[in-house]
Coordinates of C-alpha atoms in Angstrom, one line a residue:
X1312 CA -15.4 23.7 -6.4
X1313 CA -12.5 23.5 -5.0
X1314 CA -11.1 21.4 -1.4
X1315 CA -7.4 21.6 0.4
X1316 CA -6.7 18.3 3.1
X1317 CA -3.2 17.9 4.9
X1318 CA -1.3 14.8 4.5
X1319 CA 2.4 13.9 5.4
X1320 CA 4.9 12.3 2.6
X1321 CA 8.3 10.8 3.3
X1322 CA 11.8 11.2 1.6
X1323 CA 14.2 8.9 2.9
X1324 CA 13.7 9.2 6.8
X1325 CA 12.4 12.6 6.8
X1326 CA 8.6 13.5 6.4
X1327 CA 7.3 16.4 4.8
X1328 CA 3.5 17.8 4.9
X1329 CA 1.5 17.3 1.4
X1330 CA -1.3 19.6 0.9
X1331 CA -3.5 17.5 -0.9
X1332 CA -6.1 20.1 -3.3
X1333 CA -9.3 18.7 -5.5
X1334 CA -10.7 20.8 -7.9
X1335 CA -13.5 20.0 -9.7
X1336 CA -14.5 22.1 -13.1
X1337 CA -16.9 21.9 -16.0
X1338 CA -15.3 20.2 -19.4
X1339 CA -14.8 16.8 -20.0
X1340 CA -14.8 14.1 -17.8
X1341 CA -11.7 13.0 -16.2
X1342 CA -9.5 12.5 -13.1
X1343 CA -5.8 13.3 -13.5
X1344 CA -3.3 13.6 -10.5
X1345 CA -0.5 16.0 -10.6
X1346 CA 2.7 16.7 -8.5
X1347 CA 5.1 14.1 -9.5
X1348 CA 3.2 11.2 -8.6
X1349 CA 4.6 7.9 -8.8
X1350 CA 2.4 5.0 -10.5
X1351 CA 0.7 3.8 -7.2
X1352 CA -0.1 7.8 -6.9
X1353 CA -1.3 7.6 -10.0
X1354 CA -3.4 4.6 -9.9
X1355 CA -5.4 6.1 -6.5
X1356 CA -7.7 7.5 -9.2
X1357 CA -9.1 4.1 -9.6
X1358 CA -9.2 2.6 -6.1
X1359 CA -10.7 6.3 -5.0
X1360 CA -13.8 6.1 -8.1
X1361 CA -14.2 2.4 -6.8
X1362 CA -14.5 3.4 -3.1
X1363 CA -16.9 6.3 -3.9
X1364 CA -19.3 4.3 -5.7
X1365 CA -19.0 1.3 -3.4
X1366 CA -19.7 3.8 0.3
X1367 CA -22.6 4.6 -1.5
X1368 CA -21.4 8.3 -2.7
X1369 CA -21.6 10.1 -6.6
X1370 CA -18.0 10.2 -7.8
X1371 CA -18.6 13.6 -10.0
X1372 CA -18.9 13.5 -13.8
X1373 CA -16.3 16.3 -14.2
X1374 CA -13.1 17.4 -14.7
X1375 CA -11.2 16.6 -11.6
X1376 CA -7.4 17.8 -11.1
X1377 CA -5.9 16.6 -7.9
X1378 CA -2.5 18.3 -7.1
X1379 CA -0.3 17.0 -4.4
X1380 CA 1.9 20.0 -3.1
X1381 CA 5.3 20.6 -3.0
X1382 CA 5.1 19.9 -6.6
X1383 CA 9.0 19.4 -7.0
X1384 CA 9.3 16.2 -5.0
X1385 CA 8.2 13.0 -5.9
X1386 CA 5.3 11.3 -3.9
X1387 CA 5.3 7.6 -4.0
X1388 CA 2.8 5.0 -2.7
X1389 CA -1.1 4.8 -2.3
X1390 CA -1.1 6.6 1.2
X1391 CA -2.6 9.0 -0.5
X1392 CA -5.9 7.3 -1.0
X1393 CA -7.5 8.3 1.8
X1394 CA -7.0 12.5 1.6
X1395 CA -7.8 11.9 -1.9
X1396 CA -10.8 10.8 -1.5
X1397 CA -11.9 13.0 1.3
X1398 CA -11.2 16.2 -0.8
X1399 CA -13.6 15.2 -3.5
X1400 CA -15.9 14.6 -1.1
X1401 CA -15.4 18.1 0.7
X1402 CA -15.3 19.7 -2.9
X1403 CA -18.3 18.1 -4.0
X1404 CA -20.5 19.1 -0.8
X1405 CA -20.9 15.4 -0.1
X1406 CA -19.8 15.8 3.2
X1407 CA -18.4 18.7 5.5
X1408 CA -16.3 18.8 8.0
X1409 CA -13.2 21.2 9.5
X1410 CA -10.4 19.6 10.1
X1411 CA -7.6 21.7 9.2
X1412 CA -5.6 20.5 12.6
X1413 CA -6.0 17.4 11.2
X1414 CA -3.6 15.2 8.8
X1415 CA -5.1 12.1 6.7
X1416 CA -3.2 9.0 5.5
X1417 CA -4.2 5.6 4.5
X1418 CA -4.5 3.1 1.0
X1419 CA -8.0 2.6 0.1
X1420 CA -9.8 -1.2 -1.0
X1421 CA -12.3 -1.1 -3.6
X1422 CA -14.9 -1.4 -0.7
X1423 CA -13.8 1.7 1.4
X1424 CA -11.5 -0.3 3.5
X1425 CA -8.5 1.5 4.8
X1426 CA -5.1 -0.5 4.4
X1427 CA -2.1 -0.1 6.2
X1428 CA 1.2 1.7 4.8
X1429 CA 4.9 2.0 5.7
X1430 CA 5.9 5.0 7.0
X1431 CA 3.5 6.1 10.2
X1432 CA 5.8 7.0 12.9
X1433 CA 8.2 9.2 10.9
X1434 CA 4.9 10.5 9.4
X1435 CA 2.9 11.3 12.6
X1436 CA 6.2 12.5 14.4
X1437 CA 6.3 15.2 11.5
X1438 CA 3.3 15.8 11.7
X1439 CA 3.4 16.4 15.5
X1440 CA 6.2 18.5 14.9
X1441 CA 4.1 20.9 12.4
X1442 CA 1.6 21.8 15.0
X1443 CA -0.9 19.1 14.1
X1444 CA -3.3 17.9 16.8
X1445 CA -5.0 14.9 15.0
X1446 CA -3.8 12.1 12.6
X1447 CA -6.0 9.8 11.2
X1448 CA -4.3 6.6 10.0
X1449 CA -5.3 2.9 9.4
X1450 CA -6.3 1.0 12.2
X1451 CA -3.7 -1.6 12.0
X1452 CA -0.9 1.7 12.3
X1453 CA -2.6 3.6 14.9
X1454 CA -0.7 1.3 17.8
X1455 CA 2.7 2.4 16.1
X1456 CA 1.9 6.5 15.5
X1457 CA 0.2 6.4 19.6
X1458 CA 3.5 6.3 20.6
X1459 CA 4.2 10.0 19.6
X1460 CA 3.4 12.6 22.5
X1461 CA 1.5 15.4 21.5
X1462 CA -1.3 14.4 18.9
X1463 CA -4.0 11.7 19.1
X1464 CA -3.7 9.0 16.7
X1465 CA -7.1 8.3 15.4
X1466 CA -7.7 3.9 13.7
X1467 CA -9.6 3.8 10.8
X1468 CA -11.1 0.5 9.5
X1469 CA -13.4 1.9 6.6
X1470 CA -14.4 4.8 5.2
X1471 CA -17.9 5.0 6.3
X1472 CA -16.5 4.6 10.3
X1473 CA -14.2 8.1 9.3
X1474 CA -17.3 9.8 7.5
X1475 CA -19.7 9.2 10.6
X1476 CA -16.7 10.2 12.9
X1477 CA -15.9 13.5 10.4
X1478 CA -19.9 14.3 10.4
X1479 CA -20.2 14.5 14.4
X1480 CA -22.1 11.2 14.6
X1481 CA -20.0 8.7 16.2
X1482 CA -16.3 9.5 17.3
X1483 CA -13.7 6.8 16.6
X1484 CA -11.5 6.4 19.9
X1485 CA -8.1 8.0 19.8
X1486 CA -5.6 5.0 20.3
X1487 CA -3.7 5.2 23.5
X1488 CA -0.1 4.8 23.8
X1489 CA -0.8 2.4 26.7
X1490 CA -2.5 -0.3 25.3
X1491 CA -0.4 -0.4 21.9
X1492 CA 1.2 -3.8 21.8
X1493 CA 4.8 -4.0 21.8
X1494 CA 6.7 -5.7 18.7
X1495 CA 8.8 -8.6 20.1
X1496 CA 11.1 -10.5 18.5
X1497 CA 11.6 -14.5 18.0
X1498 CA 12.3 -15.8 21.8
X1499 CA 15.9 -14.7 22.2
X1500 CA 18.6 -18.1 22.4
X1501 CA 20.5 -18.4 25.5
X1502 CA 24.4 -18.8 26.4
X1503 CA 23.4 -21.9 28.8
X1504 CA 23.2 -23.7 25.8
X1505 CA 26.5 -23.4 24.8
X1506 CA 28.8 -25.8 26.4
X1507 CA 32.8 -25.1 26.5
X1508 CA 33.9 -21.5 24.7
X1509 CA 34.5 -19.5 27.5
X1510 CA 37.1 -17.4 25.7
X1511 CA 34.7 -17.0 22.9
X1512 CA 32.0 -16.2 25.3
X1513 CA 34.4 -14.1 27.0
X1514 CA 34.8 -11.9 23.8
X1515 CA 31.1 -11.8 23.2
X1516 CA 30.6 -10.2 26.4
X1517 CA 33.4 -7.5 25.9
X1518 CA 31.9 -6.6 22.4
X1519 CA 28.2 -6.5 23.7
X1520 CA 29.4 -4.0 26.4
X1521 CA 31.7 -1.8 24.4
X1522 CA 29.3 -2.2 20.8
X1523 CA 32.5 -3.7 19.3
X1524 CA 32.5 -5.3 15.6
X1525 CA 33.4 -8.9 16.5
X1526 CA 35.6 -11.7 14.1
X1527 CA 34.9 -15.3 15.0
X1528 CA 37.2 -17.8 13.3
X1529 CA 37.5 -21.6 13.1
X1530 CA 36.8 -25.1 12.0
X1531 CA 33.5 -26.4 11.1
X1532 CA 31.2 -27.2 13.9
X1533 CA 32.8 -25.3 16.4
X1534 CA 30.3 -23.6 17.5
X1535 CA 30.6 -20.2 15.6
X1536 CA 27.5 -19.4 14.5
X1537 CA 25.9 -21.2 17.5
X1538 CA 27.4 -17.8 19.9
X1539 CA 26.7 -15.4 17.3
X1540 CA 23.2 -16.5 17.2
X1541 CA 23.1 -16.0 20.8
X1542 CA 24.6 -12.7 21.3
X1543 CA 21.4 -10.6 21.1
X1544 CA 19.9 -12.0 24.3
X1545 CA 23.3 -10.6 26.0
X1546 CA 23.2 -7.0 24.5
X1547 CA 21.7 -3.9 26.7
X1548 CA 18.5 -3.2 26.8
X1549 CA 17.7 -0.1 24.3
X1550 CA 16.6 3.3 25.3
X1551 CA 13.3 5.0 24.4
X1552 CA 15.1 7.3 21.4
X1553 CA 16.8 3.9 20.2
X1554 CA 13.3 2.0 20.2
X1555 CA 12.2 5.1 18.5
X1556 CA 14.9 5.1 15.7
X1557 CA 14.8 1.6 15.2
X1558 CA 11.0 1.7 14.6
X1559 CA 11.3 4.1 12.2
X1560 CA 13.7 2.2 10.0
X1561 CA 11.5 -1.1 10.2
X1562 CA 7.9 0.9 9.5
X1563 CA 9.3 3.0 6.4
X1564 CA 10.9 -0.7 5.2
X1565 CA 7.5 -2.6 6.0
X1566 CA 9.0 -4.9 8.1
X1567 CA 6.9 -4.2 11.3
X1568 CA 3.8 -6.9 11.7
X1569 CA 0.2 -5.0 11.5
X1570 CA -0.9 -3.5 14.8
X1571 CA 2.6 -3.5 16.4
X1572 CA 4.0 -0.5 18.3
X1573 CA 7.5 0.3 19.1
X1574 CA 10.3 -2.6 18.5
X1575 CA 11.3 -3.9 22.2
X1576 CA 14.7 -6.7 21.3
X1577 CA 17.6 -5.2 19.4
X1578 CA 17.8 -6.2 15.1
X1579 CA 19.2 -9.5 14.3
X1580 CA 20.0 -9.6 10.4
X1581 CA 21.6 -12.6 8.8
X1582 CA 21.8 -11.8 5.0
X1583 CA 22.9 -14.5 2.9
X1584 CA 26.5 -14.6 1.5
X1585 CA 24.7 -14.2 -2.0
X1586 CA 23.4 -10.8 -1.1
X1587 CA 24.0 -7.6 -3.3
X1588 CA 25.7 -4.4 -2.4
X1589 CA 22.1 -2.4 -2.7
X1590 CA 20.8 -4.7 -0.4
X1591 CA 23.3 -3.8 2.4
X1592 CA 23.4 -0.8 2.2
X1593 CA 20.5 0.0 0.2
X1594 CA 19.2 0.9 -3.1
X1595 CA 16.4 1.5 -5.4
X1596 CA 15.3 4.1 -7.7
X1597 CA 13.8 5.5 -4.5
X1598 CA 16.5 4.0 -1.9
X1599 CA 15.4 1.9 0.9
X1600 CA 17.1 0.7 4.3
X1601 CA 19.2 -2.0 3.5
X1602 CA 20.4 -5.0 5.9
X1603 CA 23.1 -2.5 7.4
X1604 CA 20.1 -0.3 8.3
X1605 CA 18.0 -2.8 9.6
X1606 CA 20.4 -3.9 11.6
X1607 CA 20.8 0.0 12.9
X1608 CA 21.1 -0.2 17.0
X1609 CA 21.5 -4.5 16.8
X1610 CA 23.6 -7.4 15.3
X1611 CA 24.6 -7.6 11.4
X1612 CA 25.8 -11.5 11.5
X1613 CA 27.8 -12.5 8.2
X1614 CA 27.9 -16.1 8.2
X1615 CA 30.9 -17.7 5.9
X1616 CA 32.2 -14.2 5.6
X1617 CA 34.4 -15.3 2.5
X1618 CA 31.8 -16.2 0.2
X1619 CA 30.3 -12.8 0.2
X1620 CA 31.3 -11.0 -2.9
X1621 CA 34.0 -8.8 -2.7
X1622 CA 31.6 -5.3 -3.7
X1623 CA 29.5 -6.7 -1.1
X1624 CA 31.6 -6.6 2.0
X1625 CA 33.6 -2.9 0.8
X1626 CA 30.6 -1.4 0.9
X1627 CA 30.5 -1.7 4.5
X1628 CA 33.6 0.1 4.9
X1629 CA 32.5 3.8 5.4
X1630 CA 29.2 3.0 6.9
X1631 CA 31.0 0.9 9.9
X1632 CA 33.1 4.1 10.4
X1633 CA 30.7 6.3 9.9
X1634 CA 27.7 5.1 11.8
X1635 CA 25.6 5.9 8.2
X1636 CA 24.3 5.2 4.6
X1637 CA 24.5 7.8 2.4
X1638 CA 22.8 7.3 -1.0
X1639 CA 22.5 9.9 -3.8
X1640 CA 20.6 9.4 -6.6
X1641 CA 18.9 11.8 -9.1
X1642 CA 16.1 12.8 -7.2
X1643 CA 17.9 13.7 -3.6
X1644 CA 20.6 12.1 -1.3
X1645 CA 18.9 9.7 1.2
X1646 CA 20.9 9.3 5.1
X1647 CA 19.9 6.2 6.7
X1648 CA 21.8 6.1 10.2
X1649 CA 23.3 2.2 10.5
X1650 CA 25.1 2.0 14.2
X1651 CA 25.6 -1.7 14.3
X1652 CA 27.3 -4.3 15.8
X1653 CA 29.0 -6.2 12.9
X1654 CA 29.8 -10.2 13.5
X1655 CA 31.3 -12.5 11.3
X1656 CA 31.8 -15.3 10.9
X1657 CA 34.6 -17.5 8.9
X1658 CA 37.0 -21.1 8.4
X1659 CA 40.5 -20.4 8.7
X1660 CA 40.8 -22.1 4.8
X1661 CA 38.6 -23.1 2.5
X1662 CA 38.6 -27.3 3.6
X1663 CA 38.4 -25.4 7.3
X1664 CA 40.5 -27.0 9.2
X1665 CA 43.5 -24.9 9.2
X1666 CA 45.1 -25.8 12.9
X1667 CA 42.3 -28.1 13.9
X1668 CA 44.0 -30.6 16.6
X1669 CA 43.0 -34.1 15.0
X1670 CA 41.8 -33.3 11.4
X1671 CA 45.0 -32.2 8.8
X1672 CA 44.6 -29.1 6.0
X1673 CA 44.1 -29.8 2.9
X1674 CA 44.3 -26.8 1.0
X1675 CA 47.4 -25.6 -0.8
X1676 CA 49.1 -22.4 0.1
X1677 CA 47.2 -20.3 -3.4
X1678 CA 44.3 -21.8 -2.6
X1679 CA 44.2 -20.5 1.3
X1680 CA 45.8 -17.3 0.5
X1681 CA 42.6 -16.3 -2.5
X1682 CA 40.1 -17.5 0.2
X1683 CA 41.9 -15.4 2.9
X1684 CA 41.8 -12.3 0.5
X1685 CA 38.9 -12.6 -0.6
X1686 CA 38.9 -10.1 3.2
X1687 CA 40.7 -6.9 2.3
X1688 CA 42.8 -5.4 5.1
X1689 CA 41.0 -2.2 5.6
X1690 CA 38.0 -4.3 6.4
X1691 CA 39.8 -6.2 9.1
X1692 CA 41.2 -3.7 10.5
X1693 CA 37.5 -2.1 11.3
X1694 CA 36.9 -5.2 12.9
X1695 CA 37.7 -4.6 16.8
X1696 CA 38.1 -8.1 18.3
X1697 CA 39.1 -11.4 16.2
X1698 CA 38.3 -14.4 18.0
X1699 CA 39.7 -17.8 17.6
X1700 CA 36.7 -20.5 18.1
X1701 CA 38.6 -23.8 19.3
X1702 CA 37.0 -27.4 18.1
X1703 CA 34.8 -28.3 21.8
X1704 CA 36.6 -31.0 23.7
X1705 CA 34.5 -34.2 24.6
X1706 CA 35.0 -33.2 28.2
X1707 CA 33.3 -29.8 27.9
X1708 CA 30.4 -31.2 26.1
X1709 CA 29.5 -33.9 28.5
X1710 CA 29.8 -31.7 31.3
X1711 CA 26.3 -31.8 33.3
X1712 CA 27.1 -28.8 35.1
X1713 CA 25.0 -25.5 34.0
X1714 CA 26.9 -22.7 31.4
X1715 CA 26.4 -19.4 32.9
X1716 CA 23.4 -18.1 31.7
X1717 CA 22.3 -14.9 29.2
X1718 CA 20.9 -12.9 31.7
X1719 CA 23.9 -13.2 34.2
X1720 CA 26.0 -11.9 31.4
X1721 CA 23.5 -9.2 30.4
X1722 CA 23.7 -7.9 33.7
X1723 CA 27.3 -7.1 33.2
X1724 CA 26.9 -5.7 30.2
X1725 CA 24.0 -3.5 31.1
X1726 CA 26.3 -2.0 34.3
X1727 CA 28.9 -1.5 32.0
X1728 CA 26.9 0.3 29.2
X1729 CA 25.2 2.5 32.1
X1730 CA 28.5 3.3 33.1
X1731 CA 29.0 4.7 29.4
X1732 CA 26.0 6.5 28.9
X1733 CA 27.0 8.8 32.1
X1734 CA 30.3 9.5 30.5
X1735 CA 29.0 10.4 27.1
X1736 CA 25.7 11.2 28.5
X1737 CA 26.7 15.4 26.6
X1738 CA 28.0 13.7 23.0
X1739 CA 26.2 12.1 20.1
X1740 CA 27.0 8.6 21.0
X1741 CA 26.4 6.7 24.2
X1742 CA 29.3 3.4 23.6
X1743 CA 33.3 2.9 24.0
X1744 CA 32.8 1.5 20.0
X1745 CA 31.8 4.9 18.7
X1746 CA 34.4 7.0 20.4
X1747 CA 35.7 9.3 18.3
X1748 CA 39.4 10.6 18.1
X1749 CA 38.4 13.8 19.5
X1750 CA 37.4 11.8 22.7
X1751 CA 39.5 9.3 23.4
X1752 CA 41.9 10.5 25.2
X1753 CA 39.8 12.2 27.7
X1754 CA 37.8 8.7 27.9
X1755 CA 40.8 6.3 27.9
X1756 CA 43.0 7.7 30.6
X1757 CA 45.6 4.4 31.0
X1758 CA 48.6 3.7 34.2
X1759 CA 52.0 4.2 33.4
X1760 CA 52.1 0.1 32.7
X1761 CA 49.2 -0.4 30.1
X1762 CA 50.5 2.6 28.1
X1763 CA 53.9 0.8 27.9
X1764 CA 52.5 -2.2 27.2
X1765 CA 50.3 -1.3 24.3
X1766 CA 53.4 1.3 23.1
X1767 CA 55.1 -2.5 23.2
X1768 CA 52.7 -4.1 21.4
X1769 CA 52.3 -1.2 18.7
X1770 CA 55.7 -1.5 18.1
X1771 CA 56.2 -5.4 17.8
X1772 CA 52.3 -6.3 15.7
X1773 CA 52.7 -3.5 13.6
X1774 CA 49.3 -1.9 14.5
X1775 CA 47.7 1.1 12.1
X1776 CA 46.6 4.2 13.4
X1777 CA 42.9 2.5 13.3
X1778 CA 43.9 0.1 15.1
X1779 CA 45.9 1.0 17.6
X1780 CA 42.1 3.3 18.5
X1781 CA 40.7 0.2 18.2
X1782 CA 42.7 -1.3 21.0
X1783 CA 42.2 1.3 23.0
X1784 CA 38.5 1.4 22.6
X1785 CA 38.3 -2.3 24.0
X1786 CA 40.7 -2.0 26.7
X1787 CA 38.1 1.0 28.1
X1788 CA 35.1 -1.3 27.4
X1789 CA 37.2 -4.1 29.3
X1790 CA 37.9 -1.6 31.9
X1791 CA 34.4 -0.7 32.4
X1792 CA 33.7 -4.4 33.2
X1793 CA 35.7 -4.7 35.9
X1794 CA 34.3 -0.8 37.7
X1795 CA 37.5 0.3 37.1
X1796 CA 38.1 4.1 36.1
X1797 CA 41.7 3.9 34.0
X1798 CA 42.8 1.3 31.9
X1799 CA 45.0 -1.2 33.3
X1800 CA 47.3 -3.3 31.8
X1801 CA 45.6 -6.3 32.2
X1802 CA 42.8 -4.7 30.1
X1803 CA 45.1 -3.8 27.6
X1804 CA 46.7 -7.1 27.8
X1805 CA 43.4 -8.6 27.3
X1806 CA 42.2 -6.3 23.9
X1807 CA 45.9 -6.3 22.7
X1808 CA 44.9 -10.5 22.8
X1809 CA 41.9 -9.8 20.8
X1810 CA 43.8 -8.4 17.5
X1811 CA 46.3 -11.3 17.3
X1812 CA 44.2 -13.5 14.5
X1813 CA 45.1 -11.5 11.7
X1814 CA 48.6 -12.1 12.3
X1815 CA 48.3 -15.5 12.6
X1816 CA 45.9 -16.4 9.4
X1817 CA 46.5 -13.7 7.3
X1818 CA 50.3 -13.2 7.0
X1819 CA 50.9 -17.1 8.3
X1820 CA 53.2 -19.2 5.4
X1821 CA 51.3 -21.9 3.8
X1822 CA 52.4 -25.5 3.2

C-alpha cells in the first residue's frame, strides 16, 4: 500500500516542494524515515504513532518506509508531521481524500494538535508559485501565508478538524488576507522627547532619507543612544515587497508572534557588544539570519561600538557593501539579503570625555589610540555620516517649548524617499545609500560650484575613492530634502561636514 502527499521544505530563503511517500509492506514491524532527515525529521515517527493512537486511528503493525523526496537535500524540522501522518492514513485506507492541488505542513502534539513552524510565507509563496491552489497550515500561521495571492490558506487546530474537513464533512474556512492581524512593533519613541541636538537630529533626518549608515560620537550622557533609539519612528514607511521580505526573514528565524501577519514598523536590532560573528551575520550547521538579516530593510544600532570584538565588527564589511549574507557550508551556500541602516554608537576615549567643555581626559595617548583602533579604517569609511553629539546645555534642557516632533520629520523623509523611488523606480534599489557606481553620475548631476567644492575638499581631507561616493551619495539625499534636482554646494557643504570626525578623533595627537 502505497500513498504520495505534497509538502514544501526550505533551504535558506528558498522553498522547494517535498513529495512526501508512505509505503506500507509485510515483514517486521517498524517505521523508518528516509531522505536525509534531520533528528526532529526523524523523531516525527514518534509524535505521528502517538497522534494516531490518540485521534482514535490503528497506526499499522508493518513495515512502514517514509521517503521525503528530493532525497539529496537535507530536510530539517517537524513540519513534516502533518503530511506524514496523512500518507499513512491514505495508504492504510483509513481515510480518502484527493487532494493533489493541495500542499500540507504542520508539527504534530501527542494529542493530534497541530503546532506552528517557522517558515510559512516563503513556504506558501513556493507553493503558490508551483501551481498549488490549497495550503493547509497550523492555525496560528494561516494569518501570515493569507497574505499570498493566488492560493487559500486553510488553519488547522487538530487533526480530527482536517480529517472531517478532508472527508467532505465540515470545511474549515480558508483564512482571508483581510482579517489577518498585522505584526506591530513596540510603540515607536518620538524626537519631541529629545531636547537640544538639532545637529544630531539634523543628521538623523539626512540618513533616514538617503538609508545612510550613521556614526554618532561623544561623551557619556549625551544623548547618543537616546536619538538612535528614536530613529525608527522617523524612517519611511515600507512598501508591500519590503513587508514581504522582511516577513520572510522573521518567520524562517521564528521571531514573528503566533497569529501575526505581515511586519508593519521597520527592524530595530540592538545586539550586545558581546555578540559573535555567526550571530551577525549568521551561522549554524544549517545557517540562520543573523542580526544583520534581521535588521534587513531597518536599523542595526551598535551601542559602545568599541567593545565589540574586532571579528565581530569585519564581518560586516562586505555585507554593508554588498546589501547580503553569503554563507557556505558543506551542504549548500545560503543568501540572506541584509539592506540595513547601520548606527553606531561610541565615546571619543575610553574615560569618554575626550573634548567635553567642563570635564578633562584622562586617558593617555596608547590608551585612546588601542580604543580608537579597536575601529579599522575600512569600516569607517563605509560609514556615510559621522556625527559629533555635544554634552546638552542646561538651557536647552529646561526649555518648555515643544522639539519638533517624529512625524513632522517623517514627513520629510517620506517626500524625499518618494522622490527616490521615481528615479530608481527601473533598478534594483529604490535609496541615494545604495547607488551604485554605475549610477551615480546619472543620479548626482552637481553646479559648477559644488563640484569645485567637493574637488576642494577631496583634495585637502584626503578622501578614498569610497568615500568620496559616499559624499556624493549624501549630498543627493540632502538635495532631495530641499526638492532640489542638482546638488548644490550647500548640499555638498553640508555631507562634506558629515565626514570630518574621523579626522578629528582618529588621526588627532594625544596628550
Amino acid at each position: 500500500m502505497f500513498a504520495r502527499l505534497p509538502s514544501v521544505g526550505l533551504f535558506g530563503m528558498q522553498a522547494y516542494i517535498v513529495e512526501v511517500e508512505a509505503d506500507i509492506s509485510s515483514g517486521l514491524p517498524g517505521f523508518d524515515v528516509v531522505g536525509l532527515p534531520d533528528a526532529a525529521v526523524r523523531e516525527s515517527r514518534e509524535r505521528v504513532r502517538s497522534a494516531l493512537k490518540n485521534c482514535g486511528f490503528e497506526f499499522p503493525v508493518s513495515r512502514i518506509t517514509a521517503n521525503l523526496a528530493p532525497a539529496d537535500i537535507r530536510k530539517e524540522g517537524p513540519l513534516y508531521d502533518l503530511p506524514l501522518l496523512l500518507a499513512i492514513l491514505k495508504a492504510t485506507k483509513q481515510l480518502q481524500f484527493d487532494e493533489e492541488d493541495s500542499v500540507f505542513l504542520g508539527e504534530l502534539s501527542l494529542t493530534g494538535e497541530v503546532r506552528p513552524i517557522n517558515g510559512v510565507l516563503p513556504m506558501v509563496i513556493e507553493a503558490q508559485k508551483q501551481g498549488f491552489s490549497h495550503a493547509f497550515v497550523p492555525a496560528d500561521n494561516a494569518a501570515e501565508g493569507a497574505v499570498v495571492e493566488g492560493i487559500q490558506v486553510y488553519p488547522v487546530e487538530h487533526i480530527k478538524q482536517l480529517i472531517v474537513h478532508l472527508s467532505g464533512e465540515n470545511h474549515i474556512q480558508a483564512a482571508s488576507r483581510k482579517d489577518a492581524p498585522q505584526e506591530d512593533g513596540v510603540p515607536l519613541l518620538d524626537f519631541a522627547d529629545v531636547r537640544g541636538q538639532e545637529e544630531a537630529k539634523r543628521a538623523l533626518e539626512v540618513a533616514a532619507a538617503g538609508g545612510h549608515n550613521v556614526l554618532l560620537i561623544g561623551s557619556p550622557g549625551s544623548g547618543k543612544s537616546m536619538l538612535a533609539k528614536r530613529l525608527p519612528s522617523i524612517l519611511p514607511d515600507m512598501t508591500f515587497e519590503e513587508k514581504l521580505e522582511t516577513t520572510m526573514l522573521h518567520s524562517i528565524s521564528g521571531n514573528l508572534r503566533p497569529g501575526s501577519s505581515l511586519v508593519q514598523t521597520r527592524p530595530f536590532r540592538s545586539p550586545h557588544h558581546t555578540v559573535s560573528p555567526a550571530a551577525l551575520a549568521g551561522g549554524g550547521s544549517v545557517p540562520r539570519p543573523g542580526e544583520l538579516s534581521l535588521s534587513h530593510n531597518g536599523v542595526l544600532f551598535l551601542d559602545e561600538l568599541p567593545e565589540f570584538s574586532r571579528p565581530s565588527l569585519e564581518v560586516l564589511r562586505q555585507p554593508l557593501e554588498d546589501g547580503k549574507v553569503t554563507i557556505s557550508r558543506v551542504g549548500g551556500t545560503f543568501s540572506y539579503p541584509c539592506s540595513v541602516m547601520l548606527v553606531c554608537a561610541m565615546n571619543p576615549c575610553p574615560c569618554g570625555y575626550y573634548g567635553h567643555p567642563t570635564r578633562p581626559c584622562t586617558c593617555n595617548k596608547r590608551s585612546a589610540n588601542a580604543y580608537l583602533s579597536k575601529i579599522s579604517g575600512p569600516l569607517l569609511d563605509r560609514i556615510d555620516i559621522h556625527v559629533e553629539v555635544p554634552p546638552v546645555q542646561f538651557d536647552a534642557l529646561s526649555d518648555k517649548r515643544p522639539s519638533e516632533s517624529s512625524a513632522a520629520i517623517k514627513e520629510r523623509v517620506n517626500r524625499a524617499r518618494d522622490i527616490q523611488r521615481e528615479r530608481y523606480k527601473d533598478m534594483d534599489f529604490s535609496c541615494n545609500a545604495r547607488l551604485t557606481p554605475s549610477s551615480i553620475r546619472e543620479a548626482c548631476p552637481m553646479t559648477d560650484g559644488a563640484e569645485a567644492m567637493l574637488r576642494q575638499a577631496f583634495d585637502i581631507l584626503g578622501l578614498s575613492a569610497r568615500a568620496y561616493d559616499r559624499v556624493l551619495k549624501v549630498s543627493r539625499t540632502i538635495a532631495d530634502l530641499d526638492g532640489a534636482q542638482i546638488i548644490d554646494a550647500a548640499h555638498v557643504a553640508e555631507a562634506i561636514q558629515y565626514r570630518n570626525l574621523d579626522r578629528k578623533y582618529w588621526s588627532r595627537e594625544q596628550k
